[in-house]
XYZ file of C-alpha atoms in Angstrom:
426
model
C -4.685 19.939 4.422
C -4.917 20.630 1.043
C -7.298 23.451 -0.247
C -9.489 22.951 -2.799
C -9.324 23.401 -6.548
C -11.700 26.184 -6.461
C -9.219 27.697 -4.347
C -6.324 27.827 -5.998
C -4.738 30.117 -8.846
C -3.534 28.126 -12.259
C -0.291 29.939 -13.236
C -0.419 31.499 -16.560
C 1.900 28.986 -18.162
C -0.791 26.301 -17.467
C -3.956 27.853 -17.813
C -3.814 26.365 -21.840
C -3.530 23.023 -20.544
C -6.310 23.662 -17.956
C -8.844 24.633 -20.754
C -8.380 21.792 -22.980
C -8.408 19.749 -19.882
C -11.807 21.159 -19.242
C -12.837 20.634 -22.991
C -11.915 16.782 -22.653
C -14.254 16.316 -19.529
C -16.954 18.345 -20.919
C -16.420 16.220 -24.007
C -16.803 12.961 -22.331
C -19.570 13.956 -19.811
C -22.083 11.342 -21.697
C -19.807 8.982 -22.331
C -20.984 5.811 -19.725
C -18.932 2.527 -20.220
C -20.656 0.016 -17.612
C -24.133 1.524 -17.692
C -24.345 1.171 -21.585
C -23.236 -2.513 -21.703
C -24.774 -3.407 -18.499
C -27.949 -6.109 -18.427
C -31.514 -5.634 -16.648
C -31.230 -7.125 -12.873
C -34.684 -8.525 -14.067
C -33.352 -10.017 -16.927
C -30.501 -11.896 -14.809
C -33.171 -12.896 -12.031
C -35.008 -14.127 -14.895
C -32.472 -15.821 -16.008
C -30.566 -17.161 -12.788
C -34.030 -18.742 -11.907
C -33.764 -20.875 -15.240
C -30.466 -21.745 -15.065
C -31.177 -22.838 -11.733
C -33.300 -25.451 -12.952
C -31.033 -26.528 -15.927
C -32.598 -24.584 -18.462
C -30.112 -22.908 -20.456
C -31.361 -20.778 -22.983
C -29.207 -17.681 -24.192
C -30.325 -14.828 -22.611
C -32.241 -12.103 -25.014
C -30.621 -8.817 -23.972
C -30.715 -5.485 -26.231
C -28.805 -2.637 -26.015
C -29.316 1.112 -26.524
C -26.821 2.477 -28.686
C -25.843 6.065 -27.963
C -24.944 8.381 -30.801
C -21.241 9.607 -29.816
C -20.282 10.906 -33.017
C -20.297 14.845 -31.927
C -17.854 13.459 -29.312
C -15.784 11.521 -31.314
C -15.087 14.834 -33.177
C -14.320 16.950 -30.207
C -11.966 14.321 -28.873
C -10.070 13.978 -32.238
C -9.548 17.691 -32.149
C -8.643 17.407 -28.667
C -6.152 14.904 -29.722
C -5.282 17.093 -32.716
C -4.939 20.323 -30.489
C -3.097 18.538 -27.356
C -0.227 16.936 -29.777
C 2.836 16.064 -27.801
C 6.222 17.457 -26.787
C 5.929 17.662 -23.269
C 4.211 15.340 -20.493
C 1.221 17.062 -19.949
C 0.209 17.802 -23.634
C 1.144 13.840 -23.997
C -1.412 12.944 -20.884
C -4.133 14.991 -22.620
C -3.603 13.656 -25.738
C -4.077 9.740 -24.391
C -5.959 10.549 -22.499
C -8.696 11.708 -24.983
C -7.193 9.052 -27.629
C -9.015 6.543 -25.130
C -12.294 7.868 -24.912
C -12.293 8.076 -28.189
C -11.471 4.377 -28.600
C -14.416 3.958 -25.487
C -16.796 6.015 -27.664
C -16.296 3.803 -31.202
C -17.008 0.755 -28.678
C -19.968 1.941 -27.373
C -21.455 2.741 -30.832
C -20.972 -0.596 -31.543
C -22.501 -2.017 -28.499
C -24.624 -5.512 -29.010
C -22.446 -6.556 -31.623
C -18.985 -8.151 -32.355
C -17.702 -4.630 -33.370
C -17.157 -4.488 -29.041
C -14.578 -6.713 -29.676
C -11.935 -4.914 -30.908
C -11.770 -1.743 -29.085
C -12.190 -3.361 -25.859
C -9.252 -5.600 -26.229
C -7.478 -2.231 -27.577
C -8.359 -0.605 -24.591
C -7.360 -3.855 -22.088
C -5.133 -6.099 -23.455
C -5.745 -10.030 -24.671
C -5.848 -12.826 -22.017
C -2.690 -14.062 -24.348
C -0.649 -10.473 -23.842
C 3.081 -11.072 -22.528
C 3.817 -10.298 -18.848
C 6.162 -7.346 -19.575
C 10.053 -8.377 -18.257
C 8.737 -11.673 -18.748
C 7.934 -14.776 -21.213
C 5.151 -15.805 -19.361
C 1.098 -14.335 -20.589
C -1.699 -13.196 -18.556
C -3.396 -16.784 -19.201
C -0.077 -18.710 -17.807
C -0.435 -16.143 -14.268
C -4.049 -17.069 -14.567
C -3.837 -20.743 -14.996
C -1.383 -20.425 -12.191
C -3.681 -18.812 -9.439
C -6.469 -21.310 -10.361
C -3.841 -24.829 -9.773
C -2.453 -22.694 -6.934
C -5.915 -22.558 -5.394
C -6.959 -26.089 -5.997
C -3.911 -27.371 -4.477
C -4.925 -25.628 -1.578
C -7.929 -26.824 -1.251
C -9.679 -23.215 -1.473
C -13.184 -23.918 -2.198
C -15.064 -20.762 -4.075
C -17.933 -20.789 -1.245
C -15.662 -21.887 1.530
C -17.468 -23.333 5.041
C -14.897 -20.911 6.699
C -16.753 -17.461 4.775
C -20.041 -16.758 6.316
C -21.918 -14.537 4.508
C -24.107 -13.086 7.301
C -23.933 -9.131 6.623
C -26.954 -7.519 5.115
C -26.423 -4.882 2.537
C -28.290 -2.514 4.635
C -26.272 -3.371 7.902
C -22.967 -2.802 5.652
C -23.979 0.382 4.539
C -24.222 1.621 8.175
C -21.023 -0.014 8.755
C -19.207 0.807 5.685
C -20.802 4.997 6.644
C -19.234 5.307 9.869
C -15.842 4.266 8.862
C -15.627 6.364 5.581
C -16.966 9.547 7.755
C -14.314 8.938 10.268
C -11.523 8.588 7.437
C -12.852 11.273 4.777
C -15.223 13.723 6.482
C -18.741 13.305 7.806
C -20.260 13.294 4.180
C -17.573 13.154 1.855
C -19.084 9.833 0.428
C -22.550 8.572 0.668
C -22.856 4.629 1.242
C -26.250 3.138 -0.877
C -28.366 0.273 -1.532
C -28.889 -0.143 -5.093
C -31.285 -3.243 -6.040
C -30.270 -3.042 -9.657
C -26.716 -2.851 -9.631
C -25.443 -5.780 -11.467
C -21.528 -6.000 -9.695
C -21.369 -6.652 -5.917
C -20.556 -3.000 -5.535
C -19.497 0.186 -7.300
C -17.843 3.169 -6.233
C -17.452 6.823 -7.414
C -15.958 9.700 -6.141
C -18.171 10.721 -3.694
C -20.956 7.458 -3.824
C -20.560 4.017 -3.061
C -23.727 1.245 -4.044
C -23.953 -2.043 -2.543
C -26.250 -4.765 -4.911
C -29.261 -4.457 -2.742
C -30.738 -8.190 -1.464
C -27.246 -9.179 -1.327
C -25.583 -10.954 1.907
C -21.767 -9.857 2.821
C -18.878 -11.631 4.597
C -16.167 -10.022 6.710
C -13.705 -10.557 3.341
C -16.327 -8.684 1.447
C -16.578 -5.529 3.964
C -12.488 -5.437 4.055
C -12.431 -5.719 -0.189
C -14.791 -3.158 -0.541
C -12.979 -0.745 2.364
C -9.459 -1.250 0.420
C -10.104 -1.703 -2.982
C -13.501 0.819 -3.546
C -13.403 3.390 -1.097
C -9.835 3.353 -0.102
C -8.454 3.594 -4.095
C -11.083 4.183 -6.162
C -13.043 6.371 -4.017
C -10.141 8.013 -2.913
C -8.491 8.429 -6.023
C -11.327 10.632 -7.372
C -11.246 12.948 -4.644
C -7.834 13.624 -4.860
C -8.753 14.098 -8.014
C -10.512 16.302 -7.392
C -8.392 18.674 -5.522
C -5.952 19.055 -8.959
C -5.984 22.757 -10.331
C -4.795 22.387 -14.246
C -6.282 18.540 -14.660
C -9.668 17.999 -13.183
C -9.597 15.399 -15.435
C -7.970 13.444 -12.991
C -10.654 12.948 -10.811
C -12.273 10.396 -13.975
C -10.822 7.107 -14.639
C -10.444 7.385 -18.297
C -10.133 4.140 -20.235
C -6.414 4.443 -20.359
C -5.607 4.620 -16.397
C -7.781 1.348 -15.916
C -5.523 -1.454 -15.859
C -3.571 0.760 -13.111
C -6.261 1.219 -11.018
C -8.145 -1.694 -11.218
C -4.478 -3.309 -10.257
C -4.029 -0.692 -7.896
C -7.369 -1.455 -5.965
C -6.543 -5.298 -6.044
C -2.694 -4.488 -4.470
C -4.408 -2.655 -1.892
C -6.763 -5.815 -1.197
C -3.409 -7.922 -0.754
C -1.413 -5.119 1.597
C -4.421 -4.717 3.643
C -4.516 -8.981 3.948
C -8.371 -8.251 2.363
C -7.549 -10.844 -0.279
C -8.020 -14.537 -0.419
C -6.783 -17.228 -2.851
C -10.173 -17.973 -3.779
C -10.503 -14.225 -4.649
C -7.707 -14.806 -7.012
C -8.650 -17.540 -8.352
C -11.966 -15.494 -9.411
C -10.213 -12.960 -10.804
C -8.019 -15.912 -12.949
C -11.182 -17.704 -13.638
C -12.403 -14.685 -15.574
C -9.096 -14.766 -17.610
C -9.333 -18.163 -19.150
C -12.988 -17.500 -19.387
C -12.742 -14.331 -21.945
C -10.013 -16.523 -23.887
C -12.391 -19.342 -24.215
C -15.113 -16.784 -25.460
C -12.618 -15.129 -27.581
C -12.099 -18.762 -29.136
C -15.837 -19.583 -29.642
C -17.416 -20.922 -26.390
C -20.978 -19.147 -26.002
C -22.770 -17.977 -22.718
C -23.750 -21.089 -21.531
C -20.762 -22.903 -21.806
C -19.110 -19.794 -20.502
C -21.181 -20.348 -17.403
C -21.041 -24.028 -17.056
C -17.391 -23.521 -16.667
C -17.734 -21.083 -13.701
C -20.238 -23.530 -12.111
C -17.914 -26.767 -12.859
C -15.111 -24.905 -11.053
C -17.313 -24.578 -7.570
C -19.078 -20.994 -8.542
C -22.959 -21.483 -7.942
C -25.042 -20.819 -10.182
C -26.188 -16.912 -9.638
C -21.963 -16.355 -9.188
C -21.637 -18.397 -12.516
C -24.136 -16.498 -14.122
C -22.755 -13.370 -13.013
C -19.289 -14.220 -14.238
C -20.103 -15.156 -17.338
C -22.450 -11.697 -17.590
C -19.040 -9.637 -17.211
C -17.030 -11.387 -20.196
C -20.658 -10.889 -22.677
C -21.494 -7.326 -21.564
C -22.361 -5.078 -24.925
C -20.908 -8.555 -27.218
C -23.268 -11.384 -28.724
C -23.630 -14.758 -26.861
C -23.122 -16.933 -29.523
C -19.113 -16.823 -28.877
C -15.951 -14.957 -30.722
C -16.753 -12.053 -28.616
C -15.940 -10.632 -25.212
C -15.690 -7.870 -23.065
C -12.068 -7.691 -22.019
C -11.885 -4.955 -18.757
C -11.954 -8.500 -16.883
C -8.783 -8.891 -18.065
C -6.816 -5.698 -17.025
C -7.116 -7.370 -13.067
C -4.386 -9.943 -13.119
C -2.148 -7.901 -15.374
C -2.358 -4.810 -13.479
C -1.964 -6.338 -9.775
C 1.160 -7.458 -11.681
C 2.335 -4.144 -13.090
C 1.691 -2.350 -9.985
C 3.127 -4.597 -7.541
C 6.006 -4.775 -9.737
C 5.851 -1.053 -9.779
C 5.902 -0.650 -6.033
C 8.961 -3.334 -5.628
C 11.005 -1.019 -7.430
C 10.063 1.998 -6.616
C 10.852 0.773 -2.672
C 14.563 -0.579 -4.487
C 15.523 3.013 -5.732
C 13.858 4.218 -2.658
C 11.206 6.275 -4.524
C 8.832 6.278 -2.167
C 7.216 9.914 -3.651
C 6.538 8.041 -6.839
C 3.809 6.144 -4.629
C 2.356 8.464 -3.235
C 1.720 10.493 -6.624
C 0.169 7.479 -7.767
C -2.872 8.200 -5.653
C -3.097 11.834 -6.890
C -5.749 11.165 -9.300
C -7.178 8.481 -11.697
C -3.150 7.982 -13.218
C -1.370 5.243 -15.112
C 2.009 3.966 -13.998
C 3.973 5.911 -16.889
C 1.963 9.087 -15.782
C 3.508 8.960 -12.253
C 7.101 9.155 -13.988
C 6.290 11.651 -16.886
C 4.229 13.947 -14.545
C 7.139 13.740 -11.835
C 7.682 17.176 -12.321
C 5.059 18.540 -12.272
C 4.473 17.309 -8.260
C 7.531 18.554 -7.584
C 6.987 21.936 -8.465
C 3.436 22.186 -7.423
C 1.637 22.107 -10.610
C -0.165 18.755 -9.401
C -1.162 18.481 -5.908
C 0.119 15.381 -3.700
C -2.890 13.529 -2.795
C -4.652 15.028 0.096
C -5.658 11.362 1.546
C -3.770 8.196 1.513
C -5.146 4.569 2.268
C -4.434 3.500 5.927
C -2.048 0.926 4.596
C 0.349 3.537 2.434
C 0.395 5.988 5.817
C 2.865 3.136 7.689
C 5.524 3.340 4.847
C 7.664 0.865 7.245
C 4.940 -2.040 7.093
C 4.359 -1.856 3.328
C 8.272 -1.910 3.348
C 8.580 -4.608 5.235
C 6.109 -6.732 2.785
C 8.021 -5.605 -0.268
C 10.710 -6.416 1.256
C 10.495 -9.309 1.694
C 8.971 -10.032 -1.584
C 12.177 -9.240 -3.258
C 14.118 -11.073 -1.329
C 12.364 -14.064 -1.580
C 11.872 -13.672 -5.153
C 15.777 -14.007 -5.455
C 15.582 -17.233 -3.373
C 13.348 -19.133 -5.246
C 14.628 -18.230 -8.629
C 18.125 -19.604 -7.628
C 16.388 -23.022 -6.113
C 14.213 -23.086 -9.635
C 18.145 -23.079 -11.053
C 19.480 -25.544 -9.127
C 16.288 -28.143 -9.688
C 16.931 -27.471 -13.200
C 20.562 -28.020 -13.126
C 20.272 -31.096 -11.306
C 17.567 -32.375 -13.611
C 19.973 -32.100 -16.460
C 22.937 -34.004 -14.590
């Protein structure tokens, strides 16, 4: 068992990274991405209501715009101070970079100036597939044809949604004391959280007045508590970067990606999950080329969403933007591309059997580059190996088996794609 940070000594070579470390956290203490662009859960019962009876006004929503620019300074010195020539003084410097980034978007919240920083900070819908020529909208178009070939309806017959929030909270309790500690992380009922759930280091919140299905319980076991939950503890338990135990703005595309490769290990995932997670793609593109809220949210509803999961949808591609279209939100789009990065990521890191490399990847809130560049570091103790691992990465033989297989089969059908191709042009 690992012992915790307060624990352990920082060797004197460190300790300089371990102070600015401390400076960056204390830096971006007030810094609150979702909360400042969030809406009113009255607002969107208001509104849900209407829409529910065809009337489809914009919604009216207002924002409080925070005054970051004593923290834009600190992290530019940060930035300044940090510089580069080595891995860590190259995390710290990113590192704050994206807060920074975070902090001009925020200033800017409730108008188009969002725009900009938040695709900086998560890619385009149109970005390139890296080692490929296809975009995040082609995987995204993909999923959703994929999905209605198969018939998967978005509120299949075969999903009953008969779990209370209160009921899962007991549940979801039980199973995280077991796995974590009695206590490590409180399970609530929050009536005015806006997302189906949320999940911190040592707190997870369930939308309060909100039924569950079996899919849900497993989704929010793998993907909240099981990565993002656990990632902050472990976290937690680094000496020289506390700042670990945060996901900065940088590391998101990893871990959202992260939590939604967990989902498909631990068979939590559905096609009609992905095809949500696609749907919000080609949604931000369409706001990004002028659709507004409500046509936003007729096009959730016209592809089987009802009408409080259409609203919802569309909520999460206008948070902190105008409704009137040319702006979005773009964390929705960081989903897709990083379930792609990070399975990609695990496929070869089980071909050069690198095995280690996975595991370090649930040492804190990291991105996929950090796990390389900080290799050292793990090895020589500098950064702690994660004290907890999900259930799924602890039977390295299974997850091998899956990957696996993946590659093989990948092999397979790119050589029957080549044939059909070469037998088209005969």
């Amino acid at each position: 068992m690992v012992s915790s940070t307060a624990e352990k000594t920082i060797p004197a070579a460190l300790e300089a990274y371990a102070v600015l470390d401390k400076r960056l956290l204390a830096a971006v203490k007030g810094i609150n991405i979702l909360s400042t662009v969030s809406w009113p859960a009255s607002l969107e019962d208001r509104m849900i209501e209407a829409y529910g009876k065809g009337q489809y006004a914009l919604p009216e929503v207002s924002y409080r715009k925070p005054d970051l620019s004593e923290v834009r300074k600190e992290l530019a010195a940060i930035e300044k101070e940090a510089g580069d020539g080595d891995p860590l003084r190259e995390y710290l410097r990113r590192t704050a970079e994206s807060w920074r980034v975070a902090a001009e978007m925020l200033e800017a919240v409730g108008t188009e100036g969002v725009t900009a920083p938040s695709i900086q900070l998560y890619g385009r819908p149109g970005d390139a597939i890296p080692g490929s020529h296809y975009s995040n909208l082609d995987a995204a178009r993909y999923f959703v044809e994929l999905s209605d070939e198969l018939g998967a309806d978005m509120a299949d017959d075969d999903i009953v949604t008969n779990i209370s929030s209160e009921l899962l909270r007991k549940d979801l309790s039980k199973v995280l004391d077991d796995f974590f500690g009695q206590g490590v992380i409180a399970v609530e009922v929050d009536n005015d959280l806006t997302a189906k759930a949320a999940a911190g280091a040592t707190r997870i919140r369930l939308r309060g007045g909100t039924r569950f299905s079996q899919y849900d319980r497993h989704q929010l076991l793998n993907h909240e508590a099981y990565v993002h939950s656990l990632t902050a503890l472990n976290g937690r338990e680094q000496p020289v970067l506390a700042s670990l135990a945060r996901t900065s703005p940088r590391v998101t595309a990893t871990q959202e990606g992260l939590a939604v490769f967990a989902e498909l290990m631990s068979g939590a995932i559905d096609i009609a999950r992905l095809k949500r997670i696609s749907l919000r793609i080609l949604a931000l593109d369409m706001a990004l080329n002028g659709a507004d809220f409500v046509e936003v949210y007729r096009y959730f509803n016209r592809c089987g969403q009802s009408v409080a999961d259409s609203f919802h949808s569309a909520q999460r591609v206008f948070r902190g933007v105008p409704l009137c279209g040319g702006s979005a939100f773009a964390k929705d789009n960081v989903y897709l591309s990083g379930l792609m990065d990070v399975h990609t990521f695990f496929r070869w890191a089980l071909k050069e059997r690198r095995m280690d490399l996975l595991r370090y990847l649930f040492a804190g809130k990291l991105t996929l580059g950090d796990v390389m560049s900080l290799e050292p570091y793990f090895q020589s103790g500098a950064l702690a190996a994660p004290r907890w691992l999900p259930p799924w990465m602890q039977h390295v033989h299974g997850l091998a088996g899956k990957l696996a297989f993946s590659l093989f089969i990948n092999r397979v059908r790119m050589s029957k794609v080549e044939a059909e191709t070469l037998s088209a042009g005969l």
